[in-house]
């Protein structure tokens, strides 16, 4: 069978287990050919560290696309994460036009827990909302969903009707499928809920709610989801594979929660992810 090929466009944070250092190994383990495009190089991620270095590599993005196009390369998928600047959002939109054959998965990555990440503002959030309109699948958390829709963030106490209506409004941005992560209806359970505008179906998958917050779990989830979707899994299977893998990665990190706050030990759980794909 022809190997699926995905490009992933996001930053390379050298320390901290997020973005490319998570997406590349996870999707490679899933059997995809992964072509990474670093948008920037940072010494660490920006959540919890201070004085990180940041080198913008935006200039190279159009050049890489032009070269790949002239070399006749095609892609089954494009997944995007932390981009770093509004200019970069425009460049990624150009990639979407240059490689129309690819399934496009956009993780907004600009906010969490009701707050924007340090490097971003409302203008950036609006730019990402525009990019989400050009994607096939978007993967916001509840904070990003609220910012993109210009609504108040509802941290808890919502019900299924609220989440379903939120998902409908998110697909109104222009994408076909919206997935929201970090959904908690019952304090004992946490999961992801998806809506496919084309079929009108909702999907959901929940696991036990582990009351701890690690950085980078969103990137782990989106990498597994993007890999599964590009491999041709159904949305229901993709949700289960991605939620289970994220939960297992969090559990593997719990014994070291203090020392390992910056990211999860997703590497040690890769064998389980590979098994989950084989048992489909
Ligand atoms: O995990 C998301 C992410 C990715 N890359 C960088 C970040 C963050 C979140 O803060 O700072 C550089």
PDB file of C-alpha atoms and ligand atoms in Angstrom:
ATOM      1  CA  UNK A   1       0.000   0.000   0.000  1.00  0.00           C
ATOM      2  CA  UNK A   2       1.230   3.494  -0.819  1.00  0.00           C
ATOM      3  CA  UNK A   3       2.626   5.222   2.254  1.00  0.00           C
ATOM      4  CA  UNK A   4       0.674   8.309   3.312  1.00  0.00           C
ATOM      5  CA  UNK A   5       2.677  11.521   3.317  1.00  0.00           C
ATOM      6  CA  UNK A   6       1.974  14.454   5.616  1.00  0.00           C
ATOM      7  CA  UNK A   7       3.701  17.784   6.018  1.00  0.00           C
ATOM      8  CA  UNK A   8       3.532  19.392   9.413  1.00  0.00           C
ATOM      9  CA  UNK A   9       4.054  23.121   9.769  1.00  0.00           C
ATOM     10  CA  UNK A  10       4.840  24.398  13.261  1.00  0.00           C
ATOM     11  CA  UNK A  11       7.717  25.579  15.425  1.00  0.00           C
ATOM     12  CA  UNK A  12      10.696  23.588  16.578  1.00  0.00           C
ATOM     13  CA  UNK A  13      11.000  24.147  20.320  1.00  0.00           C
ATOM     14  CA  UNK A  14      14.312  22.449  21.057  1.00  0.00           C
ATOM     15  CA  UNK A  15      13.370  21.643  24.663  1.00  0.00           C
ATOM     16  CA  UNK A  16       9.888  21.070  26.018  1.00  0.00           C
ATOM     17  CA  UNK A  17       8.110  18.320  24.076  1.00  0.00           C
ATOM     18  CA  UNK A  18       5.657  20.178  21.892  1.00  0.00           C
ATOM     19  CA  UNK A  19       4.955  21.035  18.273  1.00  0.00           C
ATOM     20  CA  UNK A  20       7.449  19.425  15.854  1.00  0.00           C
ATOM     21  CA  UNK A  21       9.349  17.394  18.454  1.00  0.00           C
ATOM     22  CA  UNK A  22       6.019  15.720  19.262  1.00  0.00           C
ATOM     23  CA  UNK A  23       4.270  15.673  15.871  1.00  0.00           C
ATOM     24  CA  UNK A  24       7.143  14.195  13.897  1.00  0.00           C
ATOM     25  CA  UNK A  25       7.876  11.137  16.070  1.00  0.00           C
ATOM     26  CA  UNK A  26       4.192  10.400  16.699  1.00  0.00           C
ATOM     27  CA  UNK A  27       3.154  10.463  13.067  1.00  0.00           C
ATOM     28  CA  UNK A  28       6.296   8.561  12.004  1.00  0.00           C
ATOM     29  CA  UNK A  29       5.450   5.842  14.527  1.00  0.00           C
ATOM     30  CA  UNK A  30       1.977   5.689  13.001  1.00  0.00           C
ATOM     31  CA  UNK A  31       3.609   4.795   9.690  1.00  0.00           C
ATOM     32  CA  UNK A  32       3.259   8.109   7.895  1.00  0.00           C
ATOM     33  CA  UNK A  33       6.022   9.761   5.915  1.00  0.00           C
ATOM     34  CA  UNK A  34       6.431  13.043   7.795  1.00  0.00           C
ATOM     35  CA  UNK A  35       7.857  16.184   6.182  1.00  0.00           C
ATOM     36  CA  UNK A  36       8.455  18.825   8.874  1.00  0.00           C
ATOM     37  CA  UNK A  37       8.450  22.551   8.139  1.00  0.00           C
ATOM     38  CA  UNK A  38       9.801  24.531  11.086  1.00  0.00           C
ATOM     39  CA  UNK A  39       8.211  27.986  11.284  1.00  0.00           C
ATOM     40  CA  UNK A  40      10.644  29.110  13.973  1.00  0.00           C
ATOM     41  CA  UNK A  41      13.317  27.716  16.243  1.00  0.00           C
ATOM     42  CA  UNK A  42      12.908  28.378  19.963  1.00  0.00           C
ATOM     43  CA  UNK A  43      15.158  27.249  22.790  1.00  0.00           C
ATOM     44  CA  UNK A  44      12.045  26.121  24.722  1.00  0.00           C
ATOM     45  CA  UNK A  45       8.294  26.532  24.420  1.00  0.00           C
ATOM     46  CA  UNK A  46       6.841  29.725  25.859  1.00  0.00           C
ATOM     47  CA  UNK A  47       4.550  28.269  28.517  1.00  0.00           C
ATOM     48  CA  UNK A  48       6.392  28.243  31.814  1.00  0.00           C
ATOM     49  CA  UNK A  49       9.905  29.143  30.683  1.00  0.00           C
ATOM     50  CA  UNK A  50      11.303  32.675  30.571  1.00  0.00           C
ATOM     51  CA  UNK A  51      13.825  34.312  28.241  1.00  0.00           C
ATOM     52  CA  UNK A  52      13.445  31.790  25.443  1.00  0.00           C
ATOM     53  CA  UNK A  53      15.220  32.392  22.141  1.00  0.00           C
ATOM     54  CA  UNK A  54      13.103  32.756  18.980  1.00  0.00           C
ATOM     55  CA  UNK A  55      14.355  32.672  15.402  1.00  0.00           C
ATOM     56  CA  UNK A  56      11.714  33.275  12.790  1.00  0.00           C
ATOM     57  CA  UNK A  57      12.133  31.020   9.751  1.00  0.00           C
ATOM     58  CA  UNK A  58       9.162  32.479   7.876  1.00  0.00           C
ATOM     59  CA  UNK A  59      11.314  33.617   4.990  1.00  0.00           C
ATOM     60  CA  UNK A  60      11.978  30.009   4.078  1.00  0.00           C
ATOM     61  CA  UNK A  61       8.338  28.927   3.957  1.00  0.00           C
ATOM     62  CA  UNK A  62       7.452  30.211   0.453  1.00  0.00           C
ATOM     63  CA  UNK A  63      10.804  28.949  -0.855  1.00  0.00           C
ATOM     64  CA  UNK A  64      10.226  25.444   0.472  1.00  0.00           C
ATOM     65  CA  UNK A  65       6.724  25.360  -1.062  1.00  0.00           C
ATOM     66  CA  UNK A  66       8.030  26.566  -4.430  1.00  0.00           C
ATOM     67  CA  UNK A  67      10.766  23.930  -4.433  1.00  0.00           C
ATOM     68  CA  UNK A  68       8.424  21.103  -3.444  1.00  0.00           C
ATOM     69  CA  UNK A  69       5.894  22.164  -6.059  1.00  0.00           C
ATOM     70  CA  UNK A  70       8.550  22.308  -8.796  1.00  0.00           C
ATOM     71  CA  UNK A  71       9.822  18.877  -7.693  1.00  0.00           C
ATOM     72  CA  UNK A  72       6.293  17.536  -8.229  1.00  0.00           C
ATOM     73  CA  UNK A  73       5.771  16.501  -4.595  1.00  0.00           C
ATOM     74  CA  UNK A  74       2.225  15.882  -3.451  1.00  0.00           C
ATOM     75  CA  UNK A  75       0.825  15.371   0.050  1.00  0.00           C
ATOM     76  CA  UNK A  76      -2.010  13.406   1.590  1.00  0.00           C
ATOM     77  CA  UNK A  77      -2.157  15.775   4.540  1.00  0.00           C
ATOM     78  CA  UNK A  78      -0.987  19.069   5.987  1.00  0.00           C
ATOM     79  CA  UNK A  79      -1.169  19.574   9.725  1.00  0.00           C
ATOM     80  CA  UNK A  80      -0.435  22.907  11.341  1.00  0.00           C
ATOM     81  CA  UNK A  81       0.165  24.030  14.915  1.00  0.00           C
ATOM     82  CA  UNK A  82       1.887  26.968  16.597  1.00  0.00           C
ATOM     83  CA  UNK A  83       2.819  29.405  13.854  1.00  0.00           C
ATOM     84  CA  UNK A  84       4.190  32.440  15.665  1.00  0.00           C
ATOM     85  CA  UNK A  85       3.149  35.452  13.547  1.00  0.00           C
ATOM     86  CA  UNK A  86       0.304  36.778  11.404  1.00  0.00           C
ATOM     87  CA  UNK A  87       2.596  36.798   8.395  1.00  0.00           C
ATOM     88  CA  UNK A  88       3.130  33.081   8.898  1.00  0.00           C
ATOM     89  CA  UNK A  89      -0.624  32.471   8.858  1.00  0.00           C
ATOM     90  CA  UNK A  90      -0.766  33.988   5.364  1.00  0.00           C
ATOM     91  CA  UNK A  91       2.117  31.794   4.250  1.00  0.00           C
ATOM     92  CA  UNK A  92       0.359  28.678   5.508  1.00  0.00           C
ATOM     93  CA  UNK A  93      -2.807  29.726   3.660  1.00  0.00           C
ATOM     94  CA  UNK A  94      -0.637  29.852   0.525  1.00  0.00           C
ATOM     95  CA  UNK A  95       0.502  26.255   1.239  1.00  0.00           C
ATOM     96  CA  UNK A  96      -3.159  25.241   1.364  1.00  0.00           C
ATOM     97  CA  UNK A  97      -3.620  26.681  -2.143  1.00  0.00           C
ATOM     98  CA  UNK A  98      -0.368  25.236  -3.474  1.00  0.00           C
ATOM     99  CA  UNK A  99      -1.210  21.694  -2.280  1.00  0.00           C
ATOM    100  CA  UNK A 100      -4.992  21.454  -2.791  1.00  0.00           C
ATOM    101  CA  UNK A 101      -4.900  17.629  -2.750  1.00  0.00           C
ATOM    102  CA  UNK A 102      -3.930  17.499   0.946  1.00  0.00           C
ATOM    103  CA  UNK A 103      -6.350  17.026   3.833  1.00  0.00           C
ATOM    104  CA  UNK A 104      -5.803  20.072   6.026  1.00  0.00           C
ATOM    105  CA  UNK A 105      -5.828  19.795   9.806  1.00  0.00           C
ATOM    106  CA  UNK A 106      -5.419  23.046  11.746  1.00  0.00           C
ATOM    107  CA  UNK A 107      -4.768  23.191  15.476  1.00  0.00           C
ATOM    108  CA  UNK A 108      -5.159  26.892  16.351  1.00  0.00           C
ATOM    109  CA  UNK A 109      -2.579  26.809  19.222  1.00  0.00           C
ATOM    110  CA  UNK A 110      -2.831  30.349  20.541  1.00  0.00           C
ATOM    111  CA  UNK A 111      -4.601  30.123  23.918  1.00  0.00           C
ATOM    112  CA  UNK A 112      -5.606  27.884  26.819  1.00  0.00           C
ATOM    113  CA  UNK A 113      -7.401  28.128  30.172  1.00  0.00           C
ATOM    114  CA  UNK A 114      -9.141  31.333  29.148  1.00  0.00           C
ATOM    115  CA  UNK A 115      -5.922  33.153  28.209  1.00  0.00           C
ATOM    116  CA  UNK A 116      -3.894  33.922  25.094  1.00  0.00           C
ATOM    117  CA  UNK A 117      -0.346  32.518  24.987  1.00  0.00           C
ATOM    118  CA  UNK A 118       2.314  35.198  25.662  1.00  0.00           C
ATOM    119  CA  UNK A 119       3.213  35.866  22.017  1.00  0.00           C
ATOM    120  CA  UNK A 120      -0.358  36.405  20.700  1.00  0.00           C
ATOM    121  CA  UNK A 121      -3.213  38.914  20.622  1.00  0.00           C
ATOM    122  CA  UNK A 122      -6.795  39.139  19.290  1.00  0.00           C
ATOM    123  CA  UNK A 123      -5.585  40.015  15.787  1.00  0.00           C
ATOM    124  CA  UNK A 124      -3.600  36.776  15.651  1.00  0.00           C
ATOM    125  CA  UNK A 125      -6.661  34.871  16.900  1.00  0.00           C
ATOM    126  CA  UNK A 126      -8.754  36.382  14.093  1.00  0.00           C
ATOM    127  CA  UNK A 127      -6.078  35.391  11.561  1.00  0.00           C
ATOM    128  CA  UNK A 128      -6.144  31.802  12.815  1.00  0.00           C
ATOM    129  CA  UNK A 129      -9.952  31.808  12.588  1.00  0.00           C
ATOM    130  CA  UNK A 130      -9.537  32.711   8.904  1.00  0.00           C
ATOM    131  CA  UNK A 131      -7.082  29.832   8.430  1.00  0.00           C
ATOM    132  CA  UNK A 132      -9.529  27.469  10.146  1.00  0.00           C
ATOM    133  CA  UNK A 133     -12.051  28.462   7.489  1.00  0.00           C
ATOM    134  CA  UNK A 134      -9.760  26.971   4.863  1.00  0.00           C
ATOM    135  CA  UNK A 135      -9.111  23.716   6.735  1.00  0.00           C
ATOM    136  CA  UNK A 136     -10.881  20.364   6.548  1.00  0.00           C
ATOM    137  CA  UNK A 137     -10.522  19.591  10.253  1.00  0.00           C
ATOM    138  CA  UNK A 138      -9.890  22.047  13.090  1.00  0.00           C
ATOM    139  CA  UNK A 139      -8.899  21.125  16.637  1.00  0.00           C
ATOM    140  CA  UNK A 140      -9.396  24.046  19.058  1.00  0.00           C
ATOM    141  CA  UNK A 141      -9.668  23.825  22.821  1.00  0.00           C
ATOM    142  CA  UNK A 142     -12.597  25.659  24.429  1.00  0.00           C
ATOM    143  CA  UNK A 143     -10.565  28.843  24.948  1.00  0.00           C
ATOM    144  CA  UNK A 144      -9.493  29.009  21.304  1.00  0.00           C
ATOM    145  CA  UNK A 145     -13.036  28.226  20.155  1.00  0.00           C
ATOM    146  CA  UNK A 146     -14.387  31.163  22.191  1.00  0.00           C
ATOM    147  CA  UNK A 147     -11.735  33.588  20.905  1.00  0.00           C
ATOM    148  CA  UNK A 148     -12.286  32.566  17.284  1.00  0.00           C
ATOM    149  CA  UNK A 149     -16.046  33.004  17.571  1.00  0.00           C
ATOM    150  CA  UNK A 150     -15.750  36.263  19.528  1.00  0.00           C
ATOM    151  CA  UNK A 151     -17.637  34.757  22.459  1.00  0.00           C
ATOM    152  CA  UNK A 152     -17.047  34.562  26.197  1.00  0.00           C
ATOM    153  CA  UNK A 153     -15.022  31.556  27.357  1.00  0.00           C
ATOM    154  CA  UNK A 154     -17.157  29.136  29.342  1.00  0.00           C
ATOM    155  CA  UNK A 155     -14.737  27.140  31.535  1.00  0.00           C
ATOM    156  CA  UNK A 156     -17.233  24.694  33.053  1.00  0.00           C
ATOM    157  CA  UNK A 157     -20.870  24.022  33.805  1.00  0.00           C
ATOM    158  CA  UNK A 158     -21.891  23.710  30.149  1.00  0.00           C
ATOM    159  CA  UNK A 159     -23.920  20.845  28.706  1.00  0.00           C
ATOM    160  CA  UNK A 160     -23.997  18.808  25.509  1.00  0.00           C
ATOM    161  CA  UNK A 161     -26.364  21.269  23.817  1.00  0.00           C
ATOM    162  CA  UNK A 162     -23.808  24.068  24.371  1.00  0.00           C
ATOM    163  CA  UNK A 163     -20.914  22.034  22.946  1.00  0.00           C
ATOM    164  CA  UNK A 164     -22.940  20.888  19.939  1.00  0.00           C
ATOM    165  CA  UNK A 165     -24.022  24.447  19.159  1.00  0.00           C
ATOM    166  CA  UNK A 166     -20.404  25.628  19.599  1.00  0.00           C
ATOM    167  CA  UNK A 167     -19.215  22.975  17.134  1.00  0.00           C
ATOM    168  CA  UNK A 168     -21.841  24.049  14.599  1.00  0.00           C
ATOM    169  CA  UNK A 169     -20.698  27.663  14.914  1.00  0.00           C
ATOM    170  CA  UNK A 170     -17.052  26.554  14.507  1.00  0.00           C
ATOM    171  CA  UNK A 171     -17.802  24.744  11.245  1.00  0.00           C
ATOM    172  CA  UNK A 172     -19.505  27.998  10.243  1.00  0.00           C
ATOM    173  CA  UNK A 173     -15.955  29.372   9.943  1.00  0.00           C
ATOM    174  CA  UNK A 174     -15.769  27.242   6.783  1.00  0.00           C
ATOM    175  CA  UNK A 175     -14.199  23.910   7.779  1.00  0.00           C
ATOM    176  CA  UNK A 176     -15.946  20.561   7.378  1.00  0.00           C
ATOM    177  CA  UNK A 177     -15.129  19.033  10.763  1.00  0.00           C
ATOM    178  CA  UNK A 178     -14.595  20.752  14.110  1.00  0.00           C
ATOM    179  CA  UNK A 179     -13.205  18.853  17.093  1.00  0.00           C
ATOM    180  CA  UNK A 180     -13.163  20.437  20.548  1.00  0.00           C
ATOM    181  CA  UNK A 181     -10.839  19.050  23.166  1.00  0.00           C
ATOM    182  CA  UNK A 182     -10.904  19.261  26.941  1.00  0.00           C
ATOM    183  CA  UNK A 183     -14.678  18.777  27.170  1.00  0.00           C
ATOM    184  CA  UNK A 184     -15.960  17.949  30.675  1.00  0.00           C
ATOM    185  CA  UNK A 185     -19.708  17.320  31.171  1.00  0.00           C
ATOM    186  CA  UNK A 186     -19.248  15.180  34.259  1.00  0.00           C
ATOM    187  CA  UNK A 187     -16.252  16.090  36.488  1.00  0.00           C
ATOM    188  CA  UNK A 188     -15.092  12.464  36.413  1.00  0.00           C
ATOM    189  CA  UNK A 189     -14.744  12.317  32.607  1.00  0.00           C
ATOM    190  CA  UNK A 190     -12.853  14.338  30.005  1.00  0.00           C
ATOM    191  CA  UNK A 191     -12.771  13.942  26.241  1.00  0.00           C
ATOM    192  CA  UNK A 192     -13.226  15.309  22.762  1.00  0.00           C
ATOM    193  CA  UNK A 193     -16.372  15.979  20.736  1.00  0.00           C
ATOM    194  CA  UNK A 194     -16.505  16.377  16.953  1.00  0.00           C
ATOM    195  CA  UNK A 195     -19.048  17.557  14.398  1.00  0.00           C
ATOM    196  CA  UNK A 196     -18.990  16.770  10.695  1.00  0.00           C
ATOM    197  CA  UNK A 197     -20.933  19.461   8.866  1.00  0.00           C
ATOM    198  CA  UNK A 198     -21.170  17.365   5.686  1.00  0.00           C
ATOM    199  CA  UNK A 199     -22.948  14.442   7.348  1.00  0.00           C
ATOM    200  CA  UNK A 200     -24.500  16.331  10.271  1.00  0.00           C
ATOM    201  CA  UNK A 201     -23.068  13.714  12.689  1.00  0.00           C
ATOM    202  CA  UNK A 202     -21.567  14.277  16.130  1.00  0.00           C
ATOM    203  CA  UNK A 203     -18.878  12.017  17.615  1.00  0.00           C
ATOM    204  CA  UNK A 204     -17.488  11.878  21.118  1.00  0.00           C
ATOM    205  CA  UNK A 205     -15.034   9.903  23.182  1.00  0.00           C
ATOM    206  CA  UNK A 206     -14.386  10.301  26.897  1.00  0.00           C
ATOM    207  CA  UNK A 207     -11.971   8.842  29.440  1.00  0.00           C
ATOM    208  CA  UNK A 208     -11.381   9.372  33.131  1.00  0.00           C
ATOM    209  CA  UNK A 209     -10.615  13.027  33.932  1.00  0.00           C
ATOM    210  CA  UNK A 210      -7.085  13.233  35.329  1.00  0.00           C
ATOM    211  CA  UNK A 211      -6.939  16.426  37.324  1.00  0.00           C
ATOM    212  CA  UNK A 212      -3.495  17.626  36.270  1.00  0.00           C
ATOM    213  CA  UNK A 213      -2.285  19.957  33.569  1.00  0.00           C
ATOM    214  CA  UNK A 214       0.782  19.227  31.476  1.00  0.00           C
ATOM    215  CA  UNK A 215       2.006  21.377  28.663  1.00  0.00           C
ATOM    216  CA  UNK A 216       1.964  19.915  25.128  1.00  0.00           C
ATOM    217  CA  UNK A 217      -0.930  17.487  25.539  1.00  0.00           C
ATOM    218  CA  UNK A 218      -2.868  19.370  22.854  1.00  0.00           C
ATOM    219  CA  UNK A 219      -0.029  18.762  20.417  1.00  0.00           C
ATOM    220  CA  UNK A 220       0.072  15.058  21.338  1.00  0.00           C
ATOM    221  CA  UNK A 221      -3.679  14.792  20.752  1.00  0.00           C
ATOM    222  CA  UNK A 222      -3.676  16.650  17.427  1.00  0.00           C
ATOM    223  CA  UNK A 223      -0.677  14.693  16.112  1.00  0.00           C
ATOM    224  CA  UNK A 224      -2.387  11.358  16.785  1.00  0.00           C
ATOM    225  CA  UNK A 225      -5.708  12.632  15.420  1.00  0.00           C
ATOM    226  CA  UNK A 226      -4.127  14.053  12.252  1.00  0.00           C
ATOM    227  CA  UNK A 227      -2.170  10.853  11.705  1.00  0.00           C
ATOM    228  CA  UNK A 228      -5.273   8.709  12.144  1.00  0.00           C
ATOM    229  CA  UNK A 229      -7.440  10.852   9.865  1.00  0.00           C
ATOM    230  CA  UNK A 230      -4.826  10.931   7.094  1.00  0.00           C
ATOM    231  CA  UNK A 231      -4.466   7.154   7.419  1.00  0.00           C
ATOM    232  CA  UNK A 232      -8.188   6.986   6.595  1.00  0.00           C
ATOM    233  CA  UNK A 233      -9.625   6.169  10.020  1.00  0.00           C
ATOM    234  CA  UNK A 234     -13.197   7.238  10.741  1.00  0.00           C
ATOM    235  CA  UNK A 235     -13.654  10.304  12.933  1.00  0.00           C
ATOM    236  CA  UNK A 236     -14.951   8.093  15.755  1.00  0.00           C
ATOM    237  CA  UNK A 237     -11.857   5.848  15.613  1.00  0.00           C
ATOM    238  CA  UNK A 238      -9.545   8.852  15.281  1.00  0.00           C
ATOM    239  CA  UNK A 239     -11.057  10.437  18.427  1.00  0.00           C
ATOM    240  CA  UNK A 240     -10.640   7.220  20.392  1.00  0.00           C
ATOM    241  CA  UNK A 241      -7.050   6.658  19.220  1.00  0.00           C
ATOM    242  CA  UNK A 242      -6.061  10.262  20.003  1.00  0.00           C
ATOM    243  CA  UNK A 243      -7.831  10.523  23.390  1.00  0.00           C
ATOM    244  CA  UNK A 244      -6.529   7.118  24.562  1.00  0.00           C
ATOM    245  CA  UNK A 245      -2.969   7.987  23.529  1.00  0.00           C
ATOM    246  CA  UNK A 246      -3.104  11.377  25.257  1.00  0.00           C
ATOM    247  CA  UNK A 247      -4.512   9.848  28.462  1.00  0.00           C
ATOM    248  CA  UNK A 248      -1.867   7.102  28.479  1.00  0.00           C
ATOM    249  CA  UNK A 249       0.888   9.701  27.943  1.00  0.00           C
ATOM    250  CA  UNK A 250      -0.417  11.760  30.876  1.00  0.00           C
ATOM    251  CA  UNK A 251      -0.626   8.662  33.093  1.00  0.00           C
ATOM    252  CA  UNK A 252       2.940   7.684  32.198  1.00  0.00           C
ATOM    253  CA  UNK A 253       4.096  11.129  33.326  1.00  0.00           C
ATOM    254  CA  UNK A 254       2.129  11.331  36.590  1.00  0.00           C
ATOM    255  CA  UNK A 255       4.803   9.725  38.795  1.00  0.00           C
ATOM    256  CA  UNK A 256       7.149  12.563  37.737  1.00  0.00           C
ATOM    257  CA  UNK A 257       4.618  15.365  37.656  1.00  0.00           C
ATOM    258  CA  UNK A 258       6.866  17.939  39.392  1.00  0.00           C
ATOM    259  CA  UNK A 259       9.997  17.370  37.379  1.00  0.00           C
ATOM    260  CA  UNK A 260       8.233  16.752  34.070  1.00  0.00           C
ATOM    261  CA  UNK A 261       5.691  19.651  34.093  1.00  0.00           C
ATOM    262  CA  UNK A 262       6.920  20.918  30.692  1.00  0.00           C
ATOM    263  CA  UNK A 263       5.570  17.997  28.691  1.00  0.00           C
ATOM    264  CA  UNK A 264       4.382  14.388  28.729  1.00  0.00           C
ATOM    265  CA  UNK A 265       6.327  11.152  28.202  1.00  0.00           C
ATOM    266  CA  UNK A 266       4.558  10.427  24.946  1.00  0.00           C
ATOM    267  CA  UNK A 267       7.548   8.411  23.707  1.00  0.00           C
ATOM    268  CA  UNK A 268       7.036   5.587  26.182  1.00  0.00           C
ATOM    269  CA  UNK A 269       3.428   5.171  24.991  1.00  0.00           C
ATOM    270  CA  UNK A 270       4.167   4.880  21.266  1.00  0.00           C
ATOM    271  CA  UNK A 271       3.940   1.052  21.312  1.00  0.00           C
ATOM    272  CA  UNK A 272       0.343   1.325  22.562  1.00  0.00           C
ATOM    273  CA  UNK A 273      -0.500   3.835  19.827  1.00  0.00           C
ATOM    274  CA  UNK A 274       0.884   1.491  17.182  1.00  0.00           C
ATOM    275  CA  UNK A 275      -1.138  -1.404  18.634  1.00  0.00           C
ATOM    276  CA  UNK A 276      -4.290   0.733  18.634  1.00  0.00           C
ATOM    277  CA  UNK A 277      -3.857   1.281  14.888  1.00  0.00           C
ATOM    278  CA  UNK A 278      -3.300  -2.422  14.225  1.00  0.00           C
ATOM    279  CA  UNK A 279      -6.368  -3.574  16.115  1.00  0.00           C
ATOM    280  CA  UNK A 280      -8.732  -1.453  14.024  1.00  0.00           C
TER     281      UNK A 280
HETATM  282  O1  LIG B   1       2.116  23.333  22.672  1.00  0.00           O
HETATM  283  C1  LIG B   1       1.820  24.492  22.025  1.00  0.00           C
HETATM  284  C2  LIG B   1       3.023  25.358  21.809  1.00  0.00           C
HETATM  285  C3  LIG B   1       3.857  25.104  20.754  1.00  0.00           C
HETATM  286  N1  LIG B   1       4.960  25.834  20.526  1.00  0.00           N
HETATM  287  C4  LIG B   1       5.314  26.827  21.354  1.00  0.00           C
HETATM  288  C5  LIG B   1       4.525  27.123  22.456  1.00  0.00           C
HETATM  289  C6  LIG B   1       3.344  26.405  22.674  1.00  0.00           C
HETATM  290  C7  LIG B   1       2.491  26.756  23.802  1.00  0.00           C
HETATM  291  O2  LIG B   1       2.767  27.576  24.604  1.00  0.00           O
HETATM  292  O3  LIG B   1       4.910  28.095  23.292  1.00  0.00           O
HETATM  293  C8  LIG B   1       6.549  27.627  21.077  1.00  0.00           C
END
